[in-house]
Amino acid sequence: MEQRLANSWRQTVNEKNFIVNALLSELRVDGRRPFDYRKLTIKFGKDDGSSEVQLGHTHVMAIVSGQLLQPYKERPNEGTLAVFTEFSPMADPSFEPGRPTESAVELGRVVDRGLRESRAVDTESLCVLSGKLVWAIRIDIHILDNGGNLVDAANIAALAALLTFRRPECSLGGEDGQQVVVHPPEMRDPIPLIIHHLPIAVTFGFFSNENIMVIDPTHHEEAVMTGRMTATVNANGDVCSIHKPGGEGVNHRVLMHCLKLAHVKAGDITAKIKDAVEIYNTQRALRKIKRHSSSVALDVGGTPAKSGEKQNQVDGSQLPQSKFKDEASSMECDATSSGQEQNNKRDGVSQKFIGGPSSWDPYSECVNPDLLKASLASHGPATQRTQKGSRSETKAEEPPQEMKIDSSPTDAGLAAAQNNEGKTLKDAVKPKNKRKKKKVSSNSGN
Amino acid sequence: MEIERPDGRSPNQLRPLACSRSVLHRAHGSATWAQGDTKVVAAIYGPKSGTRKNENPEKASIEVVWKPKIGQIGKAEREYEMILKRTLESICIRSIYPNTTTSVIVQVIHDDGALLPCAINAACAAFVDAGIPLRHLAVAICCSVADDGYIFLDPNKQEEEKMKAFSYLVFPNLNVSVLPERSSQEGGEPTAHGIITSVTHGAMSVDDYLHCLERGRAVSARLSEFLRKNLEPKSSSESSRAG
C-alpha cells in the first residue's frame, strides 16, 4: 500500500557514507567506540514479572505470566516456556499491527533458543501433577521503541522479567492427592522461578569492509550493515546459541574474536541485571513488611493519636487543612469547623493503610508515582491528602492558595509544604507520626 | 457518614496522577499517563497520506491500535479502539489535513481500574506532544456508583468490580483556568460545558447518572489544570521530530 511505503524511513546515501567513513576511524555516530554498549536501564513494573528495559533509544517491555496447563505428551514432567513477540506499531512507522513479521518471529526464536535449549529456566520444578498439570510460563515481549538492536534489549527484558516473576504456590490435596490447590498470594507467598544461568544475547554488525565490526548497532547502523550475528553467551563462557542468518561472509577468526568479546560483555550485562533485580527484591520485601506493619498499627494507633491531631491541625501547614474536604457536603476550609469529625475520620482512615497513595502534588513536573509513594509511605499516613472534586463554594478559595504553590515551588515556606511535606509535617505531627514511623522504620530499616 | 475505600481515599479523591511526554524517540508524539497504578503509553504517528477505504477522504481520519498487556486482541480491545477513535475525532480539527491518517497506538502497561480514561488522557497528551492541532483538549474521568447510590471517583480495579455501575466520562478541557484575563471577556466556548463521551457499564438510575455527571464535571476542572500545567513547560524546548 502506497501510504505505508511513503511513511517508512529511507536512509540517504550521505548518511550511509558518513557512517561507514566514521567507522573506518573507529568512530560511531553517537560517539561510542565500536565495542561499546549503549546505556542500559532496567526498570520493573508493579506486578511481579514485568520489566522495562532501555538500551539507548531502544525501549522494550517484557511480561511473564504463568498458567496451569497440560504438559506436552513427550515431556510429562516438565513445564513449558513460550515466547511471544509483539512489534508494536508505536516502535517504528514500518511496523504494522496484525501478524508478526519475519523479524518479529526471528527475534522471538533467538530469545527462545537462548532460554530453552540451554536449560536456563528449570522446567522440571514447574511440574505439579506429572502428565496432567504443569506450569506454562509465557513471556510477552513488547517492543515500544525501535532504536536498533532489538534482540539484545528483548533478551535482557525477558531475563529481568523471569528473575522477578513469582508464581503462586500450589499443593496437592484431596483424597487421592490428585487435586491441586492454588494458594492466592495473600495466603502464601508466591515463589520465584529457578533460573540456572543467564544467557545474554550480544549482537554484532558486519560491514562490507572486513575490518569493521560493531557491537550493539543503532537502527541507522543496521540500515548500513551487510551482515549480523547474535551470540548468546552466559557469564561462565558457555555458548548457548549463535545466530548468523546469511549476510556477508565472515572469516572464522573474526567469529572467534566475536565470541570472546561476547563473553566479556555477557559478564558486564549479567552483573547489571543482577544488581537491578537485587534492588527490586529489597523494595519488594520492604513493601511486604509495610503491609504487615499496617495491621499492627491499627491496634496501637488508638487514643494517643487523637491528641496529636489537634496539634496537627493548628500549627501544621494551613494549606493541607484548606484542601482537606468532608465528603458530606460543603467544603468548610477552617481548621476548627469540622474539627472533631475530621480528626476521627482522618484517624480511622489513615490507620487502615500505610504506604498507599496518600497525596499528590499536581504541580511538580513528571511526578514518578513510585518515588512519590515510596517517599510518602515512609513518612506515614498522616500526611495530607490533597482533595479532588472541589465544590463551587470553595473554588474561589482554592485558586489563590494553589497560585502560591506555583510561584514558589522551592520555597521553604508554606507553599512548599506540599513538596517538602515530609519535613514540615513531620515536625507538626511528631507525636502521632513518631509511633507509626518507628514501627515502619524498625521493620524496614528506613 | 464515612465511606471507606480500600486505599483510604475519600469518594471524591483521585489517585496520584503522573504524566510525561516525549518518552519514545521514533514516534512523532508520545506520552505516558498514570493514575495510581494504572499506566498507559500512547504514541502518535503524525498525518500519513491516504485514508482507509471506509473513511471519508475529505477529512483527516484517525486510526487507533490498542495493545493489551497480555494476550490476543479481542472484542473489548476493539471497543476501546472505537471509543478512542470517535473521542479523538471530535477534538481534532479534521478539516486541516484532508485525506490523511493519523495513527494512535495505545499500550497498556498496567491495568488497575479506569483504564479507558487513562488512555484517553494519554492520547490527548501525545497529540500535544506531536504538535497536531486540536480544537481543545479533553480530560476523562471514571465515576462509579455503589449499591447505596454513593458515588466514587476514579475507582481501582477492586472497586470497579464491586460497584453496581460505573461510567467513563470525557469532558472538554476548559482554558479559563490558564487565561484568567480572557475568561471575563468571552462567555466561554459553546462546547465548553458539553460532554464529549460517556460510556456506562452496569445499571444505574437516571439520578445517579446525573450525579456522576456533576461530580465528573467538577473534577474535570482539576484534571484540566494538571494537564495544562504538565504540558506547558516543555513546549519551549520542543523540537520537531517528524520523520
XYZ file of C-alpha atoms in Angstrom:
689
model
C 0.000 0.000 0.000
C 1.465 3.251 -1.040
C 0.653 5.246 2.013
C 2.553 2.799 4.156
C 5.627 2.864 1.961
C 5.605 6.627 1.936
C 5.939 6.657 5.680
C 8.757 4.231 6.246
C 12.105 5.760 6.787
C 14.636 5.638 3.976
C 18.270 6.194 4.600
C 20.099 8.649 2.380
C 23.355 7.839 0.626
C 25.087 10.630 2.536
C 24.143 9.109 5.864
C 25.376 5.724 4.749
C 28.727 7.045 3.598
C 29.141 9.100 6.727
C 28.582 6.116 8.973
C 30.969 3.894 7.044
C 33.691 6.530 6.856
C 33.443 7.273 10.537
C 33.753 3.586 11.312
C 36.959 3.427 9.326
C 38.451 5.657 12.020
C 36.786 3.604 14.754
C 34.216 6.267 15.495
C 30.497 5.794 15.690
C 27.863 8.392 15.061
C 26.729 8.549 18.682
C 30.283 8.860 19.958
C 30.798 5.260 21.052
C 33.756 3.045 20.305
C 32.994 0.013 18.109
C 32.747 -2.378 21.036
C 30.791 -0.249 23.485
C 27.251 -0.889 24.561
C 24.769 1.895 24.928
C 23.424 2.948 28.291
C 21.307 0.203 29.785
C 18.491 0.897 32.263
C 16.323 -1.830 33.723
C 13.115 -0.917 35.484
C 10.387 -3.054 36.930
C 6.641 -2.636 36.999
C 4.151 -3.002 39.805
C 3.479 -6.658 39.273
C 5.984 -9.421 39.652
C 7.395 -10.453 36.342
C 7.175 -7.231 34.369
C 10.242 -5.343 33.262
C 11.082 -2.354 31.095
C 14.498 -2.117 29.516
C 16.018 0.859 27.779
C 19.130 0.315 25.721
C 19.979 3.763 24.351
C 16.870 4.737 22.398
C 15.525 1.193 22.216
C 12.689 0.598 24.655
C 11.376 -2.897 25.322
C 8.866 -4.263 27.833
C 8.564 -7.896 28.887
C 5.820 -9.507 30.915
C 5.928 -13.008 32.323
C 2.777 -14.862 33.295
C 2.028 -18.412 34.267
C -0.875 -20.722 33.825
C -1.623 -24.288 34.766
C -1.954 -26.365 31.633
C -1.450 -29.843 30.330
C 2.140 -30.726 29.508
C 3.399 -31.920 26.160
C 2.968 -35.644 25.608
C 6.675 -36.314 25.174
C 7.595 -34.416 28.338
C 5.036 -35.096 31.015
C 7.287 -33.957 33.835
C 8.314 -30.605 32.544
C 6.699 -27.210 32.473
C 6.574 -25.245 29.244
C 8.051 -21.948 28.204
C 6.687 -19.837 25.364
C 7.897 -16.525 23.999
C 5.538 -14.148 22.218
C 6.884 -11.083 20.488
C 4.882 -8.019 19.608
C 6.410 -5.458 17.347
C 4.119 -2.642 18.382
C 3.377 -0.098 15.654
C 4.493 2.577 18.085
C 8.078 1.409 17.815
C 8.605 2.133 14.172
C 6.440 3.552 11.418
C 7.068 0.463 9.347
C 5.734 -1.949 11.966
C 2.148 -2.845 11.310
C -0.397 -4.355 13.645
C -1.537 -7.858 12.939
C 0.505 -10.890 12.060
C 4.074 -10.842 13.321
C 6.562 -10.121 10.562
C 9.518 -12.378 9.950
C 11.840 -10.198 12.006
C 9.436 -10.431 14.937
C 9.374 -14.203 14.625
C 13.155 -14.276 14.309
C 13.576 -12.249 17.479
C 11.220 -14.491 19.377
C 13.081 -17.562 18.199
C 16.513 -16.237 19.185
C 15.334 -15.349 22.693
C 13.543 -18.670 22.990
C 16.524 -20.698 21.867
C 18.781 -18.989 24.351
C 16.464 -19.877 27.217
C 15.112 -23.253 26.262
C 17.987 -25.221 24.805
C 20.468 -24.104 27.403
C 18.047 -25.028 30.167
C 18.345 -21.623 31.762
C 14.875 -21.936 33.251
C 14.391 -25.077 35.282
C 11.290 -26.638 33.784
C 11.175 -29.737 35.942
C 10.400 -27.678 39.009
C 7.341 -26.377 37.183
C 5.664 -29.742 37.217
C 2.702 -30.037 39.562
C 0.994 -33.257 38.562
C 3.028 -35.390 36.250
C 1.252 -35.862 32.957
C -1.727 -33.726 33.951
C -0.905 -30.250 35.161
C 2.242 -28.201 34.756
C 3.020 -24.528 34.856
C 3.130 -22.980 31.406
C 5.276 -19.860 31.529
C 4.505 -17.282 28.891
C 6.821 -14.376 28.106
C 5.277 -11.458 26.207
C 7.821 -9.090 24.722
C 6.510 -5.704 23.590
C 8.798 -3.545 21.522
C 7.917 0.042 22.316
C 10.667 1.975 20.574
C 12.983 0.762 17.848
C 16.380 2.356 18.295
C 18.243 -0.641 16.908
C 19.425 -3.931 18.354
C 16.056 -5.195 19.479
C 17.308 -8.721 20.144
C 19.694 -7.803 22.928
C 17.229 -5.491 24.627
C 14.408 -8.026 24.354
C 16.622 -10.739 25.780
C 17.619 -8.618 28.760
C 13.993 -7.653 29.363
C 12.901 -11.293 29.232
C 15.610 -12.326 31.677
C 14.829 -9.495 34.086
C 11.134 -10.356 33.995
C 11.853 -14.049 34.560
C 14.043 -13.267 37.532
C 11.359 -11.190 39.199
C 8.403 -13.364 38.318
C 6.683 -15.161 41.168
C 4.263 -17.982 40.669
C 1.595 -18.871 43.200
C 2.385 -21.751 45.445
C 0.257 -24.796 44.947
C -0.076 -28.000 46.851
C -1.689 -31.315 46.237
C -4.779 -32.173 48.175
C -7.855 -34.249 48.050
C -8.303 -37.888 48.963
C -6.195 -39.297 46.201
C -3.713 -36.472 46.215
C -4.795 -35.590 42.693
C -6.456 -32.251 43.354
C -4.333 -29.182 43.012
C -4.923 -26.261 45.311
C -3.504 -22.946 44.150
C -2.841 -20.620 47.055
C -3.584 -16.951 46.449
C -0.713 -14.533 47.078
C -2.357 -13.138 50.223
C -2.292 -16.506 51.902
C 1.051 -17.858 50.869
C 3.938 -16.026 49.317
C 4.413 -16.782 45.647
C 7.700 -18.435 44.802
C 10.268 -17.396 42.197
C 11.353 -19.472 39.220
C 14.578 -21.404 39.352
C 16.982 -19.865 36.862
C 20.283 -21.655 36.497
C 22.166 -19.098 34.462
C 21.554 -16.007 32.385
C 22.094 -16.369 28.637
C 22.907 -12.904 27.305
C 22.489 -12.133 23.624
C 25.193 -9.952 22.080
C 24.645 -8.688 18.545
C 27.448 -7.842 16.145
C 27.167 -5.909 12.914
C 29.471 -6.505 9.970
C 30.166 -4.066 7.208
C 31.469 -4.523 3.709
C 34.989 -3.721 4.864
C 36.268 -6.770 6.706
C 37.968 -4.818 9.424
C 34.854 -3.047 10.556
C 32.686 -4.678 13.164
C 30.403 -3.110 15.763
C 28.548 -4.266 18.839
C 25.022 -3.075 19.628
C 24.196 -1.333 16.337
C 21.737 1.552 16.298
C 18.995 1.474 13.725
C 20.961 3.818 11.460
C 23.872 1.378 11.524
C 21.510 -1.537 10.990
C 20.388 0.008 7.732
C 24.018 0.232 6.578
C 25.483 -3.041 7.750
C 25.748 -6.004 5.461
C 25.739 -8.853 7.954
C 24.821 -9.539 11.557
C 25.424 -12.163 14.165
C 23.859 -12.720 17.546
C 25.842 -14.793 20.011
C 24.050 -15.855 23.159
C 26.631 -16.464 25.834
C 26.422 -16.682 29.585
C 28.811 -15.332 32.178
C 30.507 -18.717 32.547
C 31.595 -18.640 28.948
C 29.116 -21.234 27.681
C 27.843 -20.521 24.211
C 24.091 -21.007 24.289
C 23.362 -20.117 20.695
C 24.894 -18.493 17.643
C 22.594 -16.932 15.091
C 24.061 -15.695 11.845
C 21.322 -15.575 9.223
C 23.068 -15.158 5.896
C 24.536 -11.813 5.040
C 28.178 -11.018 4.434
C 30.587 -13.925 4.739
C 32.862 -13.544 7.729
C 36.266 -15.016 8.431
C 36.291 -17.633 11.190
C 38.986 -15.742 13.091
C 36.658 -12.774 13.253
C 33.918 -15.012 14.587
C 36.161 -16.342 17.339
C 37.054 -12.807 18.271
C 33.354 -12.001 18.427
C 32.701 -14.879 20.782
C 35.433 -13.744 23.112
C 34.012 -10.222 23.121
C 30.554 -11.599 23.742
C 31.844 -13.444 26.778
C 33.204 -10.217 28.253
C 30.035 -8.280 27.520
C 27.882 -11.029 28.931
C 29.721 -10.709 32.228
C 29.022 -6.967 32.374
C 25.392 -7.264 31.485
C 24.795 -10.154 33.861
C 26.151 -8.030 36.694
C 23.857 -5.139 35.745
C 20.792 -7.373 35.584
C 21.577 -8.949 38.914
C 22.029 -5.548 40.563
C 18.730 -4.282 39.248
C 16.933 -7.425 40.397
C 18.533 -7.118 43.847
C 17.207 -3.601 44.235
C 13.771 -4.689 43.121
C 13.747 -7.593 45.537
C 14.698 -5.446 48.507
C 11.981 -2.958 47.601
C 9.516 -5.772 47.300
C 10.473 -7.108 50.686
C 10.042 -3.606 52.159
C 6.615 -3.320 50.650
C 5.620 -6.624 52.127
C 6.842 -5.607 55.560
C 4.942 -2.349 55.384
C 1.789 -4.156 54.506
C 2.153 -6.322 57.576
C 3.058 -3.433 59.848
C -0.136 -1.579 58.942
C -2.196 -4.234 60.662
C -0.142 -3.788 63.802
C -0.502 -0.002 63.765
C -4.256 -0.391 63.864
C -4.182 -1.562 67.472
C -1.592 0.876 68.659
C -2.940 3.974 66.898
C -5.985 4.398 69.119
C -6.287 7.246 71.617
C -2.850 8.849 71.785
C -3.137 9.722 68.117
C -6.136 11.913 68.715
C -4.197 14.299 70.902
C -1.696 14.747 68.156
C -4.413 15.517 65.640
C -5.341 18.808 67.200
C -1.738 19.888 67.104
C -1.525 18.844 63.521
C -4.458 20.936 62.598
C -3.364 24.061 64.339
C 0.327 24.520 63.668
C 0.720 22.282 60.679
C 0.584 23.848 57.246
C -2.673 25.604 56.623
C -2.687 24.546 53.017
C -3.470 20.899 53.571
C -6.138 21.872 56.003
C -7.842 24.006 53.480
C -7.671 21.323 50.888
C -8.981 18.695 53.173
C -12.588 18.002 52.416
C -15.532 16.388 54.062
C -17.358 14.143 51.733
C -20.704 15.118 53.183
C -21.456 18.393 51.503
C -19.923 21.792 51.964
C -16.238 22.361 51.957
C -15.556 24.413 55.025
C -11.913 25.085 54.963
C -11.483 26.232 58.508
C -9.395 24.039 60.634
C -11.758 24.372 63.540
C -15.094 23.855 61.876
C -15.315 20.154 61.315
C -12.601 19.650 63.836
C -13.533 16.548 65.666
C -15.154 14.725 62.768
C -12.159 15.356 60.609
C -9.964 14.145 63.390
C -11.803 10.897 63.690
C -12.170 10.428 60.018
C -8.557 11.018 59.255
C -7.636 8.838 62.094
C -9.821 5.953 61.138
C -8.985 6.119 57.506
C -5.309 6.698 57.948
C -4.863 3.781 60.238
C -6.229 1.432 57.723
C -3.276 1.668 55.468
C 0.302 2.706 55.209
C 2.153 3.014 52.007
C -0.728 3.689 49.690
C -1.055 6.882 47.702
C -1.852 9.449 50.328
C -1.246 12.668 48.491
C -0.022 14.037 45.285
C 1.179 17.300 44.019
C -0.081 18.087 40.562
C 2.345 20.920 40.110
C 5.596 19.085 40.227
C 6.900 18.029 36.861
C 6.637 14.446 35.898
C 5.997 13.024 39.290
C 7.202 9.499 39.374
C 4.437 7.692 41.214
C 6.770 5.020 42.549
C 9.155 7.515 44.059
C 6.261 9.501 45.386
C 4.688 6.524 47.043
C 7.939 5.289 48.447
C 8.830 8.646 49.932
C 5.375 9.289 51.302
C 4.883 5.845 52.645
C 7.936 6.227 54.777
C 6.512 9.363 56.314
C 3.397 7.660 57.495
C -0.210 8.056 56.505
C -0.951 11.244 58.343
C 0.499 13.316 55.535
C -2.152 15.330 53.919
C -4.405 14.177 51.231
C -4.989 16.660 48.521
C -8.613 16.621 47.778
C -10.088 16.462 44.334
C -13.570 17.349 43.315
C -13.973 20.781 44.797
C -17.378 22.197 45.314
C -18.326 25.594 43.973
C -18.185 27.340 47.355
C -14.532 26.778 47.799
C -13.374 27.177 44.278
C -12.648 30.811 44.956
C -10.633 29.932 47.988
C -8.543 27.281 46.394
C -7.025 29.053 43.382
C -5.163 31.700 45.393
C -3.554 29.043 47.509
C -2.656 26.988 44.505
C -1.091 30.008 42.868
C 1.138 30.173 45.881
C 2.436 26.719 45.225
C 3.056 27.515 41.605
C 5.057 30.626 42.218
C 7.376 29.285 44.844
C 7.968 25.640 44.231
C 11.219 25.526 46.040
C 10.411 27.996 48.787
C 10.891 26.776 52.230
C 7.639 28.494 53.012
C 4.150 27.294 53.460
C 3.592 26.775 49.777
C 6.392 24.320 49.625
C 4.911 22.382 52.447
C 3.226 20.361 49.783
C 6.521 19.255 48.309
C 8.574 19.064 51.442
C 5.671 17.802 53.404
C 7.818 15.124 54.884
C 9.933 17.700 56.682
C 7.357 20.236 57.799
C 4.518 17.898 58.553
C 6.845 15.609 60.377
C 7.553 18.435 62.799
C 3.904 19.255 63.060
C 2.640 15.773 63.641
C 5.577 14.435 65.538
C 3.683 12.946 68.458
C 1.336 10.959 66.264
C 3.665 10.046 63.479
C 6.543 9.008 65.636
C 4.756 5.896 66.734
C 3.924 4.737 63.266
C 7.209 5.868 61.818
C 9.096 3.997 64.448
C 7.188 0.861 63.661
C 7.750 1.270 59.959
C 11.374 2.252 60.270
C 12.230 -0.505 62.678
C 10.821 -3.072 60.339
C 12.048 -1.716 57.113
C 15.252 -0.152 58.305
C 14.478 3.162 56.643
C -21.325 9.124 57.127
C -17.884 7.816 56.488
C -17.336 5.777 53.420
C -14.070 3.922 53.417
C -12.298 2.873 50.265
C -9.683 0.134 50.401
C -6.806 2.522 49.815
C -8.118 5.145 52.170
C -9.159 7.786 49.681
C -12.290 9.821 50.074
C -15.020 9.360 47.454
C -14.001 12.473 45.535
C -10.291 11.946 45.645
C -8.361 10.901 42.587
C -5.320 8.714 42.661
C -1.915 10.313 42.154
C -1.533 11.482 38.573
C 1.682 11.338 36.615
C 2.211 12.393 33.047
C 5.355 12.512 30.973
C 5.737 13.447 27.348
C 8.248 12.557 24.638
C 9.038 9.176 26.105
C 9.654 7.497 22.746
C 12.155 8.519 20.104
C 10.775 7.161 16.845
C 7.172 8.181 17.373
C 6.173 11.679 16.377
C 4.450 12.223 19.690
C 4.264 10.087 22.781
C 3.088 10.348 26.355
C 2.573 8.171 29.371
C -0.251 8.738 31.784
C -0.565 7.068 35.143
C -3.455 7.247 37.568
C -2.335 5.417 40.662
C -1.184 2.042 39.385
C -2.933 2.198 36.039
C -0.355 3.190 33.449
C -0.745 3.657 29.725
C 1.663 4.704 26.957
C 0.285 6.397 23.861
C 2.231 7.085 20.684
C 1.198 9.104 17.657
C 2.466 8.892 14.145
C 1.549 12.161 12.525
C -0.552 12.609 9.450
C 0.309 9.993 6.854
C -1.032 10.207 3.345
C -4.109 8.326 2.353
C -7.177 7.087 4.155
C -8.692 3.678 4.521
C -11.449 2.512 2.239
C -14.372 3.259 4.535
C -13.151 6.619 5.684
C -14.214 9.979 4.368
C -11.297 11.280 2.291
C -12.369 14.886 2.768
C -11.373 14.808 6.394
C -8.402 13.632 8.386
C -9.003 10.219 9.840
C -7.657 8.682 12.998
C -6.649 5.082 13.336
C -6.327 3.599 16.798
C -4.453 0.450 17.746
C -4.985 -0.788 21.278
C -2.404 -3.170 22.634
C -3.345 -5.056 25.801
C -0.710 -6.088 28.279
C -1.042 -9.821 27.686
C -2.971 -11.817 25.199
C -4.728 -11.529 21.951
C -6.733 -8.609 20.722
C -10.391 -9.363 21.322
C -13.750 -7.652 21.327
C -13.040 -5.491 24.349
C -9.948 -4.062 22.694
C -11.873 -3.346 19.515
C -14.476 -1.497 21.539
C -11.823 0.606 23.236
C -10.314 1.388 19.853
C -13.653 2.542 18.523
C -14.440 4.737 21.531
C -10.988 6.270 21.491
C -11.216 6.933 17.778
C -14.550 8.699 17.995
C -13.451 10.733 21.005
C -10.236 11.849 19.350
C -12.002 12.656 16.117
C -14.188 15.111 17.939
C -11.268 17.008 19.433
C -9.089 17.122 16.328
C -9.566 19.753 13.683
C -10.233 17.321 10.904
C -10.549 19.778 8.096
C -6.910 20.821 8.246
C -5.386 17.677 6.787
C -7.859 16.029 4.456
C -7.076 12.609 3.112
C -4.590 11.705 5.795
C -4.463 9.135 8.545
C -3.063 9.747 11.997
C -2.156 6.587 13.888
C -2.622 6.408 17.612
C -1.124 3.403 19.336
C -2.018 2.726 22.944
C -0.096 0.216 25.020
C -1.419 -0.853 28.403
C 1.420 -1.139 30.860
C -0.661 -1.872 33.922
C -4.389 -2.003 34.453
C -5.681 -1.123 37.880
C -9.084 0.327 37.056
C -10.177 3.357 34.990
C -8.200 2.121 32.005
C -10.084 3.869 29.240
C -9.990 7.333 30.838
C -6.288 6.882 31.404
C -5.817 6.015 27.751
C -7.831 8.998 26.564
C -5.772 11.341 28.721
C -2.551 9.781 27.469
C -3.641 10.055 23.846
C -4.544 13.708 24.345
C -1.135 14.479 25.840
C 0.527 12.577 22.996
C -1.352 14.682 20.446
C 0.022 17.808 22.055
C 3.495 16.292 22.058
C 3.185 15.542 18.357
C 2.123 19.095 17.642
C -1.105 18.124 15.928
C -3.617 20.971 16.105
C -6.602 20.288 18.320
C -9.821 22.143 18.857
C -9.470 21.739 22.587
C -8.042 19.163 24.965
C -10.081 16.502 26.646
C -9.959 15.044 30.112
C -11.503 11.745 31.063
C -12.707 10.527 34.407
C -14.339 7.394 35.736
C -17.243 7.644 38.159
C -18.655 4.597 39.831
C -21.945 4.131 41.625
C -22.145 1.869 44.624
C -25.193 -0.128 45.603
C -26.390 2.520 48.028
C -26.213 5.248 45.400
C -22.964 6.699 46.683
C -20.621 7.946 44.018
C -16.905 7.216 43.988
C -14.452 8.807 41.608
C -11.553 7.043 39.933
C -12.102 3.515 41.267
C -9.325 0.999 41.136
C -9.842 -2.484 39.782
C -11.151 -3.989 43.019
C -13.645 -1.188 43.441
C -14.786 -1.372 39.848
C -15.666 -4.990 40.295
C -17.650 -4.339 43.443
C -19.605 -1.376 42.178
C -23.123 -1.571 40.840
C -22.251 0.519 37.825
C -19.580 2.857 36.556
C -19.236 5.310 33.755
C -16.371 6.805 31.805
C -16.897 10.491 31.073
C -14.867 12.712 28.822
C -15.141 16.466 29.147
C -13.561 19.192 27.071
C -10.645 20.900 28.718
C -11.546 24.431 29.681
C -8.902 27.016 29.055
C -10.334 29.542 31.504
C -8.069 28.361 34.269
C -4.923 29.253 32.354
C -6.051 32.520 30.801
C -7.896 34.340 33.524
C -7.996 37.620 31.589
C -9.867 36.119 28.717
C -12.495 34.421 30.754
C -14.057 37.706 31.736
C -14.443 38.761 28.108
C -15.700 35.652 26.427
C -18.625 33.685 27.609
C -16.644 30.513 27.076
C -16.854 28.228 24.076
C -20.242 26.815 23.296
C -18.964 23.296 23.748
C -17.061 24.169 26.884
C -19.727 22.662 29.077
C -20.576 19.665 26.970
C -19.780 16.021 27.383
C -17.682 14.536 24.643
C -18.009 10.883 25.524
C -19.922 8.857 28.052
C -19.700 5.079 28.361
C -21.527 3.302 31.125
C -21.289 -0.229 32.438
C -23.960 -1.697 34.649
C -27.350 -0.368 35.569
C -27.781 2.913 37.388
C -30.740 5.232 37.869
C -31.062 8.470 35.964
C -30.437 10.467 39.133
C -27.258 8.527 39.822
C -26.082 9.227 36.322
C -26.763 12.922 36.665
C -24.848 12.977 39.939
C -21.973 11.262 38.195
C -22.001 13.962 35.577
C -21.914 16.683 38.202
C -19.041 15.140 40.065
C -17.206 14.398 36.883
C -17.551 17.963 35.650
C -16.278 19.296 38.978
C -13.240 17.056 38.914
C -12.528 17.701 35.272
C -11.525 21.233 36.149
C -8.792 19.852 38.415
C -7.659 17.381 35.820
C -7.610 20.097 33.174
C -5.341 22.216 35.317
C -2.998 19.334 35.899
C -2.878 18.502 32.228
C -2.216 22.063 31.163
C 0.423 22.595 33.811
C 2.126 19.462 32.686
C 2.014 20.330 29.023
C 3.328 23.837 29.400
C 6.980 23.814 30.489
C 8.283 21.538 27.799
C 6.779 23.497 24.943
C 9.646 25.988 24.912
C 12.277 23.315 24.362
C 10.216 21.276 21.927
C 11.827 20.372 18.652
C 10.126 18.888 15.660
C 10.616 15.191 15.408
C 8.600 14.254 12.376
C 10.271 11.731 10.094
